[in-house]
């Protein structure tokens, strides 16, 4: 729920502040009552107040001086002149070097400028969204012919045009346009970016086509561009613009063609098209209804994260917190791609943009989500980071860690489908979409079986000869890997044994509550259920599991009682930080995998801890245990049998104990040691590894 603060228009959702202001009535193109919404990406209330006050001041200035801001003739003229003058300086340098090298009067140098100039002129006139072929029937070719461009130079112009178009469509080009319009104080909208792009190419074209002074030594009669056969009657620039806007007619005859604009003096009072800087909310489209025309709603791209929060709330217990985080990460990534392509609201999303998201997946670092630095990068910045990794990998001869795995892409498309259905279900306009041809195919059952290594008991046994169990140098993370005389009882000691003998999911046991261990007659059980620390993946994850006898022998029950007496709720408090809401399973993974690597060496397998889950199932199956019982132990639901899914309950504790006896004892060499808790756990101190973060 949003919480208001003393600064006007400033609210807080969760731990993030938002600036949400009503659009002034002076902006007549906005719907009455519409609001601006902006995430400040800030959780510090003092910083948020400072930013909020600045935004309120800026909004007041816009309201008071809106008419002045909408007048952009000077801004656009300045942008045009800036690009023209910058290009002229560059061309003057090239011309000077050409004269130094003896090519000052070379007609080829002049024609090269004209060819590039006409390529830029095409981009200025036709924009960067369309690709001109410059062949028969192409409007771009008709435009060149009308302006007296020789047909013999069209191939060279086409090559230059394609090169400039590729640059204009590159990831970094739009960032440059954004910086340019920011420099000239022009509002950053998709329309204004397009117009600024056109003016930028128009400025470059004007410089390139202005050849009189730069190529004064060239005999212009030698060039088809400027030979005597060209028409000499000047054509006003406004007339040329009108010609391009009209339907292209047949090209004029050779003697009737007008003089190229490069040879026309541009009048000082040329009319400049004004950028439309009228503040507007997301455009609302209208869809026809049988009874009447009903207004269709759209949601601004800037509000996508808020809509995703609503989706996560709607899913409730159906989604784990990790699933919600994955969905939010996908929405932020999709939002960045849409912004990159000038999409402002849901009504503008096309199938093309979903395809661009798919291509985006191929060019970003594989592990981008693990880096807090990369998680806040824009789409183009992420792809640039991927390009750097590719170059580094090529230099070192290694495989670049770029591009998401097919399973990850399938997961992202699943979350995207949920999100788009959420928007559509709430009445927001969304074009029909499909993932056909984009979503990687689901691996066949035979392929899946061979992808995960299934360690045998012999493969796992070396872990229990590591310093964790025979004695380490100290209790800190690095010293636990060094041989010594101290054995500590914590998650690193007990969880590997639990994972080896029972094969649970990583977070199921890492997030156990002290009350999840109970006595059943003469034995002990683990009650897997949702608790105050973590939830469970699905309904069949709720189950009872017997505590392995080896774990009892090694002092597990004494450990449970000690942790409970100290007042902890978590059975393994060493996995939790007092400063962040961290995932205990991830914390265990980060600390235990290096120890596994040291114990197994070259025999270390991929997906190290999850493989233990597969190893238990495979070992029991090879010993003849029915797969239905193995699934009940693992918290899965066997399909294909009505008896197993509908007519029977999960395997009971006696049957599970009988089945688990088929897994050999591989910890018999571990000697029981007196209970020795970590010092900071025993003294109830904050963990030494904890660091500041968003709670």
mmCIF file of N, CA, C and O in Angstrom, residues 477-560:
data_model
loop_
_atom_site.group_PDB
_atom_site.id
_atom_site.type_symbol
_atom_site.label_atom_id
_atom_site.label_comp_id
_atom_site.label_asym_id
_atom_site.label_seq_id
_atom_site.Cartn_x
_atom_site.Cartn_y
_atom_site.Cartn_z
ATOM 1 N N UNK A 477 34.800 -18.368 6.826
ATOM 2 C CA UNK A 477 34.540 -19.071 5.570
ATOM 3 C C UNK A 477 35.805 -19.656 4.935
ATOM 4 O O UNK A 477 35.842 -20.826 4.572
ATOM 5 N N UNK A 478 36.849 -18.851 4.811
ATOM 6 C CA UNK A 478 38.064 -19.347 4.184
ATOM 7 C C UNK A 478 38.775 -20.398 5.007
ATOM 8 O O UNK A 478 39.326 -21.365 4.472
ATOM 9 N N UNK A 479 38.735 -20.268 6.338
ATOM 10 C CA UNK A 479 39.457 -21.194 7.203
ATOM 11 C C UNK A 479 38.763 -22.544 7.333
ATOM 12 O O UNK A 479 39.382 -23.523 7.746
ATOM 13 N N UNK A 480 37.459 -22.611 6.997
ATOM 14 C CA UNK A 480 36.761 -23.893 7.055
ATOM 15 C C UNK A 480 37.310 -24.867 6.017
ATOM 16 O O UNK A 480 37.125 -26.077 6.126
ATOM 17 N N UNK A 481 37.957 -24.334 4.984
ATOM 18 C CA UNK A 481 38.513 -25.195 3.936
ATOM 19 C C UNK A 481 39.935 -25.651 4.253
ATOM 20 O O UNK A 481 40.482 -26.502 3.558
ATOM 21 N N UNK A 482 40.539 -25.064 5.274
ATOM 22 C CA UNK A 482 41.922 -25.398 5.620
ATOM 23 C C UNK A 482 41.954 -26.452 6.732
ATOM 24 O O UNK A 482 41.192 -26.361 7.698
ATOM 25 N N UNK A 483 42.788 -27.456 6.618
ATOM 26 C CA UNK A 483 42.864 -28.506 7.652
ATOM 27 C C UNK A 483 43.261 -27.929 9.006
ATOM 28 O O UNK A 483 44.053 -26.989 9.104
ATOM 29 N N UNK A 484 42.665 -28.471 10.050
ATOM 30 C CA UNK A 484 42.960 -28.041 11.415
ATOM 31 C C UNK A 484 42.384 -29.022 12.416
ATOM 32 O O UNK A 484 42.204 -30.208 12.106
ATOM 33 N N UNK A 485 42.068 -28.537 13.592
ATOM 34 C CA UNK A 485 41.593 -29.418 14.659
ATOM 35 C C UNK A 485 40.183 -29.083 15.140
ATOM 36 O O UNK A 485 39.690 -29.716 16.080
ATOM 37 N N UNK A 486 39.512 -28.109 14.533
ATOM 38 C CA UNK A 486 38.213 -27.679 15.028
ATOM 39 C C UNK A 486 37.085 -28.162 14.107
ATOM 40 O O UNK A 486 37.164 -28.002 12.890
ATOM 41 N N UNK A 487 36.065 -28.755 14.715
ATOM 42 C CA UNK A 487 34.864 -29.170 13.986
ATOM 43 C C UNK A 487 33.694 -28.350 14.523
ATOM 44 O O UNK A 487 33.427 -28.364 15.727
ATOM 45 N N UNK A 488 33.021 -27.634 13.621
ATOM 46 C CA UNK A 488 31.898 -26.786 14.008
ATOM 47 C C UNK A 488 30.602 -27.410 13.496
ATOM 48 O O UNK A 488 30.566 -28.012 12.414
ATOM 49 N N UNK A 489 29.551 -27.246 14.294
ATOM 50 C CA UNK A 489 28.255 -27.793 13.921
ATOM 51 C C UNK A 489 27.343 -26.651 13.460
ATOM 52 O O UNK A 489 26.970 -25.779 14.253
ATOM 53 N N UNK A 490 27.014 -26.661 12.172
ATOM 54 C CA UNK A 490 26.173 -25.634 11.565
ATOM 55 C C UNK A 490 25.603 -26.208 10.277
ATOM 56 O O UNK A 490 25.600 -27.418 10.066
ATOM 57 N N UNK A 491 25.120 -25.345 9.392
ATOM 58 C CA UNK A 491 24.538 -25.820 8.138
ATOM 59 C C UNK A 491 25.567 -26.543 7.276
ATOM 60 O O UNK A 491 25.244 -27.532 6.606
ATOM 61 N N UNK A 492 26.810 -26.066 7.271
ATOM 62 C CA UNK A 492 27.836 -26.711 6.453
ATOM 63 C C UNK A 492 28.115 -28.142 6.923
ATOM 64 O O UNK A 492 28.537 -28.986 6.126
ATOM 65 N N UNK A 493 27.886 -28.419 8.183
ATOM 66 C CA UNK A 493 28.137 -29.757 8.730
ATOM 67 C C UNK A 493 26.946 -30.691 8.471
ATOM 68 O O UNK A 493 27.130 -31.837 8.006
ATOM 69 N N UNK A 494 25.725 -30.231 8.739
ATOM 70 C CA UNK A 494 24.569 -31.129 8.712
ATOM 71 C C UNK A 494 23.860 -31.194 7.350
ATOM 72 O O UNK A 494 23.371 -32.262 6.964
ATOM 73 N N UNK A 495 23.772 -30.079 6.629
ATOM 74 C CA UNK A 495 22.995 -30.093 5.390
ATOM 75 C C UNK A 495 23.551 -31.040 4.324
ATOM 76 O O UNK A 495 22.770 -31.728 3.654
ATOM 77 N N UNK A 496 24.877 -31.130 4.106
ATOM 78 C CA UNK A 496 25.353 -32.091 3.108
ATOM 79 C C UNK A 496 24.917 -33.523 3.414
ATOM 80 O O UNK A 496 24.630 -34.297 2.490
ATOM 81 N N UNK A 497 24.845 -33.882 4.686
ATOM 82 C CA UNK A 497 24.399 -35.235 5.050
ATOM 83 C C UNK A 497 22.917 -35.391 4.733
ATOM 84 O O UNK A 497 22.483 -36.421 4.186
ATOM 85 N N UNK A 498 22.130 -34.372 5.051
ATOM 86 C CA UNK A 498 20.700 -34.419 4.749
ATOM 87 C C UNK A 498 20.452 -34.495 3.243
ATOM 88 O O UNK A 498 19.611 -35.282 2.776
ATOM 89 N N UNK A 499 21.164 -33.692 2.471
ATOM 90 C CA UNK A 499 20.989 -33.711 1.020
ATOM 91 C C UNK A 499 21.413 -35.059 0.434
ATOM 92 O O UNK A 499 20.806 -35.546 -0.524
ATOM 93 N N UNK A 500 22.450 -35.650 0.997
ATOM 94 C CA UNK A 500 22.956 -36.916 0.470
ATOM 95 C C UNK A 500 21.974 -38.057 0.704
ATOM 96 O O UNK A 500 21.714 -38.863 -0.197
ATOM 97 N N UNK A 501 21.395 -38.142 1.891
ATOM 98 C CA UNK A 501 20.555 -39.292 2.236
ATOM 99 C C UNK A 501 19.079 -39.096 1.886
ATOM 100 O O UNK A 501 18.351 -40.093 1.754
ATOM 101 N N UNK A 502 18.613 -37.843 1.744
ATOM 102 C CA UNK A 502 17.179 -37.625 1.516
ATOM 103 C C UNK A 502 16.872 -36.938 0.180
ATOM 104 O O UNK A 502 15.739 -37.018 -0.293
ATOM 105 N N UNK A 503 17.815 -36.233 -0.407
ATOM 106 C CA UNK A 503 17.612 -35.623 -1.719
ATOM 107 C C UNK A 503 16.515 -34.580 -1.795
ATOM 108 O O UNK A 503 15.719 -34.604 -2.736
ATOM 109 N N UNK A 504 16.419 -33.628 -0.858
ATOM 110 C CA UNK A 504 15.380 -32.593 -0.941
ATOM 111 C C UNK A 504 15.803 -31.466 -1.886
ATOM 112 O O UNK A 504 16.918 -31.462 -2.423
ATOM 113 N N UNK A 505 14.920 -30.519 -2.075
ATOM 114 C CA UNK A 505 15.297 -29.285 -2.760
ATOM 115 C C UNK A 505 16.147 -28.444 -1.802
ATOM 116 O O UNK A 505 15.980 -28.509 -0.596
ATOM 117 N N UNK A 506 17.025 -27.637 -2.379
ATOM 118 C CA UNK A 506 18.003 -26.925 -1.559
ATOM 119 C C UNK A 506 17.348 -26.049 -0.490
ATOM 120 O O UNK A 506 17.688 -26.111 0.687
ATOM 121 N N UNK A 507 16.357 -25.249 -0.885
ATOM 122 C CA UNK A 507 15.771 -24.293 0.050
ATOM 123 C C UNK A 507 14.850 -24.973 1.065
ATOM 124 O O UNK A 507 14.593 -24.429 2.146
ATOM 125 N N UNK A 508 14.337 -26.172 0.737
ATOM 126 C CA UNK A 508 13.447 -26.867 1.663
ATOM 127 C C UNK A 508 14.122 -27.099 3.012
ATOM 128 O O UNK A 508 13.526 -26.884 4.073
ATOM 129 N N UNK A 509 15.375 -27.548 2.980
ATOM 130 C CA UNK A 509 16.088 -27.845 4.227
ATOM 131 C C UNK A 509 16.849 -26.639 4.755
ATOM 132 O O UNK A 509 17.023 -26.494 5.964
ATOM 133 N N UNK A 510 17.327 -25.763 3.847
ATOM 134 C CA UNK A 510 18.042 -24.560 4.311
ATOM 135 C C UNK A 510 17.109 -23.637 5.091
ATOM 136 O O UNK A 510 17.555 -22.883 5.953
ATOM 137 N N UNK A 511 15.799 -23.708 4.805
ATOM 138 C CA UNK A 511 14.835 -22.850 5.484
ATOM 139 C C UNK A 511 14.009 -23.562 6.541
ATOM 140 O O UNK A 511 12.891 -23.128 6.850
ATOM 141 N N UNK A 512 14.535 -24.631 7.124
ATOM 142 C CA UNK A 512 13.809 -25.351 8.178
ATOM 143 C C UNK A 512 13.663 -24.488 9.437
ATOM 144 O O UNK A 512 14.564 -23.719 9.790
ATOM 145 N N UNK A 513 12.529 -24.639 10.107
ATOM 146 C CA UNK A 513 12.254 -23.996 11.392
ATOM 147 C C UNK A 513 12.633 -24.982 12.501
ATOM 148 O O UNK A 513 12.601 -26.206 12.306
ATOM 149 N N UNK A 514 12.977 -24.465 13.676
ATOM 150 C CA UNK A 514 13.362 -25.371 14.774
ATOM 151 C C UNK A 514 12.206 -26.290 15.153
ATOM 152 O O UNK A 514 12.419 -27.414 15.632
ATOM 153 N N UNK A 515 10.967 -25.846 14.910
ATOM 154 C CA UNK A 515 9.810 -26.678 15.243
ATOM 155 C C UNK A 515 9.481 -27.693 14.155
ATOM 156 O O UNK A 515 8.512 -28.448 14.284
ATOM 157 N N UNK A 516 10.265 -27.702 13.074
ATOM 158 C CA UNK A 516 10.029 -28.663 11.992
ATOM 159 C C UNK A 516 10.706 -30.002 12.258
ATOM 160 O O UNK A 516 10.618 -30.907 11.425
ATOM 161 N N UNK A 517 11.396 -30.134 13.376
ATOM 162 C CA UNK A 517 11.996 -31.414 13.783
ATOM 163 C C UNK A 517 11.178 -31.940 14.964
ATOM 164 O O UNK A 517 11.024 -31.258 15.981
ATOM 165 N N UNK A 518 10.620 -33.136 14.819
ATOM 166 C CA UNK A 518 9.744 -33.697 15.856
ATOM 167 C C UNK A 518 10.102 -35.159 16.102
ATOM 168 O O UNK A 518 10.816 -35.791 15.304
ATOM 169 N N UNK A 519 9.583 -35.698 17.214
ATOM 170 C CA UNK A 519 9.848 -37.088 17.577
ATOM 171 C C UNK A 519 8.648 -37.942 17.199
ATOM 172 O O UNK A 519 7.497 -37.567 17.412
ATOM 173 N N UNK A 520 8.911 -39.096 16.631
ATOM 174 C CA UNK A 520 7.874 -40.048 16.231
ATOM 175 C C UNK A 520 8.205 -41.399 16.865
ATOM 176 O O UNK A 520 8.942 -42.212 16.296
ATOM 177 N N UNK A 521 7.662 -41.614 18.080
ATOM 178 C CA UNK A 521 8.016 -42.832 18.817
ATOM 179 C C UNK A 521 9.465 -42.777 19.241
ATOM 180 O O UNK A 521 9.895 -41.855 19.942
ATOM 181 N N UNK A 522 10.219 -43.747 18.808
ATOM 182 C CA UNK A 522 11.651 -43.788 19.132
ATOM 183 C C UNK A 522 12.502 -43.105 18.068
ATOM 184 O O UNK A 522 13.732 -43.083 18.181
ATOM 185 N N UNK A 523 11.887 -42.601 17.034
ATOM 186 C CA UNK A 523 12.635 -41.991 15.931
ATOM 187 C C UNK A 523 12.274 -40.512 15.811
ATOM 188 O O UNK A 523 11.392 -40.002 16.515
ATOM 189 N N UNK A 524 12.949 -39.849 14.878
ATOM 190 C CA UNK A 524 12.720 -38.429 14.647
ATOM 191 C C UNK A 524 12.317 -38.209 13.189
ATOM 192 O O UNK A 524 12.718 -38.972 12.292
ATOM 193 N N UNK A 525 11.519 -37.158 12.995
ATOM 194 C CA UNK A 525 11.050 -36.849 11.641
ATOM 195 C C UNK A 525 11.280 -35.376 11.336
ATOM 196 O O UNK A 525 11.381 -34.538 12.233
ATOM 197 N N UNK A 526 11.330 -35.110 10.033
ATOM 198 C CA UNK A 526 11.406 -33.735 9.527
ATOM 199 C C UNK A 526 10.055 -33.412 8.918
ATOM 200 O O UNK A 526 9.577 -34.126 8.027
ATOM 201 N N UNK A 527 9.426 -32.355 9.412
ATOM 202 C CA UNK A 527 8.117 -31.939 8.903
ATOM 203 C C UNK A 527 8.348 -30.844 7.862
ATOM 204 O O UNK A 527 8.704 -29.713 8.204
ATOM 205 N N UNK A 528 8.170 -31.207 6.605
ATOM 206 C CA UNK A 528 8.336 -30.216 5.541
ATOM 207 C C UNK A 528 6.992 -29.544 5.293
ATOM 208 O O UNK A 528 6.043 -30.165 4.804
ATOM 209 N N UNK A 529 6.921 -28.255 5.634
ATOM 210 C CA UNK A 529 5.704 -27.468 5.518
ATOM 211 C C UNK A 529 6.104 -26.004 5.368
ATOM 212 O O UNK A 529 7.241 -25.622 5.671
ATOM 213 N N UNK A 530 5.175 -25.197 4.906
ATOM 214 C CA UNK A 530 5.444 -23.753 4.838
ATOM 215 C C UNK A 530 5.582 -23.202 6.250
ATOM 216 O O UNK A 530 4.819 -23.560 7.146
ATOM 217 N N UNK A 531 6.575 -22.364 6.471
ATOM 218 C CA UNK A 531 6.777 -21.773 7.791
ATOM 219 C C UNK A 531 7.035 -20.279 7.654
ATOM 220 O O UNK A 531 6.910 -19.716 6.565
ATOM 221 N N UNK A 532 7.398 -19.654 8.746
ATOM 222 C CA UNK A 532 7.609 -18.201 8.723
ATOM 223 C C UNK A 532 8.863 -17.808 7.961
ATOM 224 O O UNK A 532 9.093 -16.621 7.713
ATOM 225 N N UNK A 533 9.686 -18.778 7.588
ATOM 226 C CA UNK A 533 10.956 -18.492 6.918
ATOM 227 C C UNK A 533 10.840 -18.637 5.411
ATOM 228 O O UNK A 533 11.338 -17.823 4.648
ATOM 229 N N UNK A 534 10.155 -19.694 4.972
ATOM 230 C CA UNK A 534 10.029 -19.950 3.538
ATOM 231 C C UNK A 534 8.773 -20.762 3.258
ATOM 232 O O UNK A 534 8.225 -21.424 4.141
ATOM 233 N N UNK A 535 8.337 -20.697 2.012
ATOM 234 C CA UNK A 535 7.212 -21.502 1.571
ATOM 235 C C UNK A 535 7.717 -22.774 0.913
ATOM 236 O O UNK A 535 8.908 -23.105 0.974
ATOM 237 N N UNK A 536 6.812 -23.488 0.255
ATOM 238 C CA UNK A 536 7.171 -24.697 -0.473
ATOM 239 C C UNK A 536 6.732 -24.559 -1.926
ATOM 240 O O UNK A 536 5.844 -23.765 -2.254
ATOM 241 N N UNK A 537 7.335 -25.363 -2.779
ATOM 242 C CA UNK A 537 7.115 -25.225 -4.212
ATOM 243 C C UNK A 537 5.689 -25.567 -4.613
ATOM 244 O O UNK A 537 5.065 -24.870 -5.414
ATOM 245 N N UNK A 538 5.135 -26.648 -4.090
ATOM 246 C CA UNK A 538 3.798 -27.085 -4.481
ATOM 247 C C UNK A 538 3.193 -27.935 -3.362
ATOM 248 O O UNK A 538 3.811 -28.133 -2.305
ATOM 249 N N UNK A 539 2.002 -28.452 -3.614
ATOM 250 C CA UNK A 539 1.274 -29.183 -2.585
ATOM 251 C C UNK A 539 2.000 -30.463 -2.191
ATOM 252 O O UNK A 539 2.063 -30.817 -1.014
ATOM 253 N N UNK A 540 2.544 -31.176 -3.167
ATOM 254 C CA UNK A 540 3.209 -32.443 -2.851
ATOM 255 C C UNK A 540 4.541 -32.255 -2.128
ATOM 256 O O UNK A 540 5.139 -33.224 -1.658
ATOM 257 N N UNK A 541 5.005 -30.996 -2.036
ATOM 258 C CA UNK A 541 6.225 -30.736 -1.264
ATOM 259 C C UNK A 541 5.972 -30.859 0.237
ATOM 260 O O UNK A 541 6.926 -31.027 1.014
ATOM 261 N N UNK A 542 4.702 -30.749 0.652
ATOM 262 C CA UNK A 542 4.365 -30.964 2.066
ATOM 263 C C UNK A 542 4.476 -32.462 2.363
ATOM 264 O O UNK A 542 3.719 -33.268 1.800
ATOM 265 N N UNK A 543 5.396 -32.850 3.259
ATOM 266 C CA UNK A 543 5.596 -34.276 3.518
ATOM 267 C C UNK A 543 6.364 -34.477 4.813
ATOM 268 O O UNK A 543 6.960 -33.537 5.353
ATOM 269 N N UNK A 544 6.348 -35.712 5.315
ATOM 270 C CA UNK A 544 7.152 -36.123 6.467
ATOM 271 C C UNK A 544 8.302 -36.976 5.972
ATOM 272 O O UNK A 544 8.110 -37.861 5.137
ATOM 273 N N UNK A 545 9.493 -36.708 6.482
ATOM 274 C CA UNK A 545 10.671 -37.490 6.123
ATOM 275 C C UNK A 545 11.369 -37.966 7.392
ATOM 276 O O UNK A 545 11.457 -37.211 8.371
ATOM 277 N N UNK A 546 11.852 -39.198 7.397
ATOM 278 C CA UNK A 546 12.581 -39.677 8.581
ATOM 279 C C UNK A 546 13.961 -39.035 8.670
ATOM 280 O O UNK A 546 14.637 -38.835 7.648
ATOM 281 N N UNK A 547 14.371 -38.673 9.868
ATOM 282 C CA UNK A 547 15.729 -38.165 10.063
ATOM 283 C C UNK A 547 16.691 -39.353 9.929
ATOM 284 O O UNK A 547 16.529 -40.364 10.620
ATOM 285 N N UNK A 548 17.674 -39.270 9.025
ATOM 286 C CA UNK A 548 18.608 -40.393 8.858
ATOM 287 C C UNK A 548 19.302 -40.752 10.171
ATOM 288 O O UNK A 548 19.676 -39.872 10.965
ATOM 289 N N UNK A 549 19.484 -42.045 10.411
ATOM 290 C CA UNK A 549 20.114 -42.518 11.644
ATOM 291 C C UNK A 549 21.533 -41.987 11.786
ATOM 292 O O UNK A 549 21.998 -41.716 12.903
ATOM 293 N N UNK A 550 22.228 -41.830 10.673
ATOM 294 C CA UNK A 550 23.590 -41.303 10.726
ATOM 295 C C UNK A 550 23.597 -39.865 11.252
ATOM 296 O O UNK A 550 24.524 -39.461 11.948
ATOM 297 N N UNK A 551 22.578 -39.124 10.923
ATOM 298 C CA UNK A 551 22.508 -37.741 11.388
ATOM 299 C C UNK A 551 22.289 -37.697 12.901
ATOM 300 O O UNK A 551 22.879 -36.863 13.605
ATOM 301 N N UNK A 552 21.450 -38.605 13.397
ATOM 302 C CA UNK A 552 21.230 -38.685 14.845
ATOM 303 C C UNK A 552 22.524 -39.078 15.541
ATOM 304 O O UNK A 552 22.885 -38.517 16.592
ATOM 305 N N UNK A 553 23.251 -40.029 14.953
ATOM 306 C CA UNK A 553 24.519 -40.478 15.547
ATOM 307 C C UNK A 553 25.519 -39.336 15.662
ATOM 308 O O UNK A 553 26.288 -39.248 16.638
ATOM 309 N N UNK A 554 25.508 -38.424 14.698
ATOM 310 C CA UNK A 554 26.493 -37.341 14.659
ATOM 311 C C UNK A 554 26.056 -36.106 15.451
ATOM 312 O O UNK A 554 26.672 -35.053 15.345
ATOM 313 N N UNK A 555 24.967 -36.224 16.243
ATOM 314 C CA UNK A 555 24.610 -35.157 17.170
ATOM 315 C C UNK A 555 23.616 -34.150 16.662
ATOM 316 O O UNK A 555 23.511 -33.041 17.209
ATOM 317 N N UNK A 556 22.829 -34.515 15.648
ATOM 318 C CA UNK A 556 21.881 -33.559 15.074
ATOM 319 C C UNK A 556 20.814 -33.141 16.087
ATOM 320 O O UNK A 556 20.456 -31.966 16.168
ATOM 321 N N UNK A 557 20.295 -34.066 16.879
ATOM 322 C CA UNK A 557 19.232 -33.739 17.838
ATOM 323 C C UNK A 557 19.769 -32.802 18.922
ATOM 324 O O UNK A 557 19.084 -31.857 19.342
ATOM 325 N N UNK A 558 21.006 -33.038 19.364
ATOM 326 C CA UNK A 558 21.613 -32.120 20.342
ATOM 327 C C UNK A 558 21.742 -30.713 19.755
ATOM 328 O O UNK A 558 21.532 -29.705 20.448
ATOM 329 N N UNK A 559 22.082 -30.647 18.463
ATOM 330 C CA UNK A 559 22.203 -29.351 17.794
ATOM 331 C C UNK A 559 20.850 -28.643 17.755
ATOM 332 O O UNK A 559 20.757 -27.439 18.040
ATOM 333 N N UNK A 560 19.795 -29.386 17.398
ATOM 334 C CA UNK A 560 18.456 -28.791 17.324
ATOM 335 C C UNK A 560 18.056 -28.197 18.675
ATOM 336 O O UNK A 560 17.548 -27.072 18.763
#
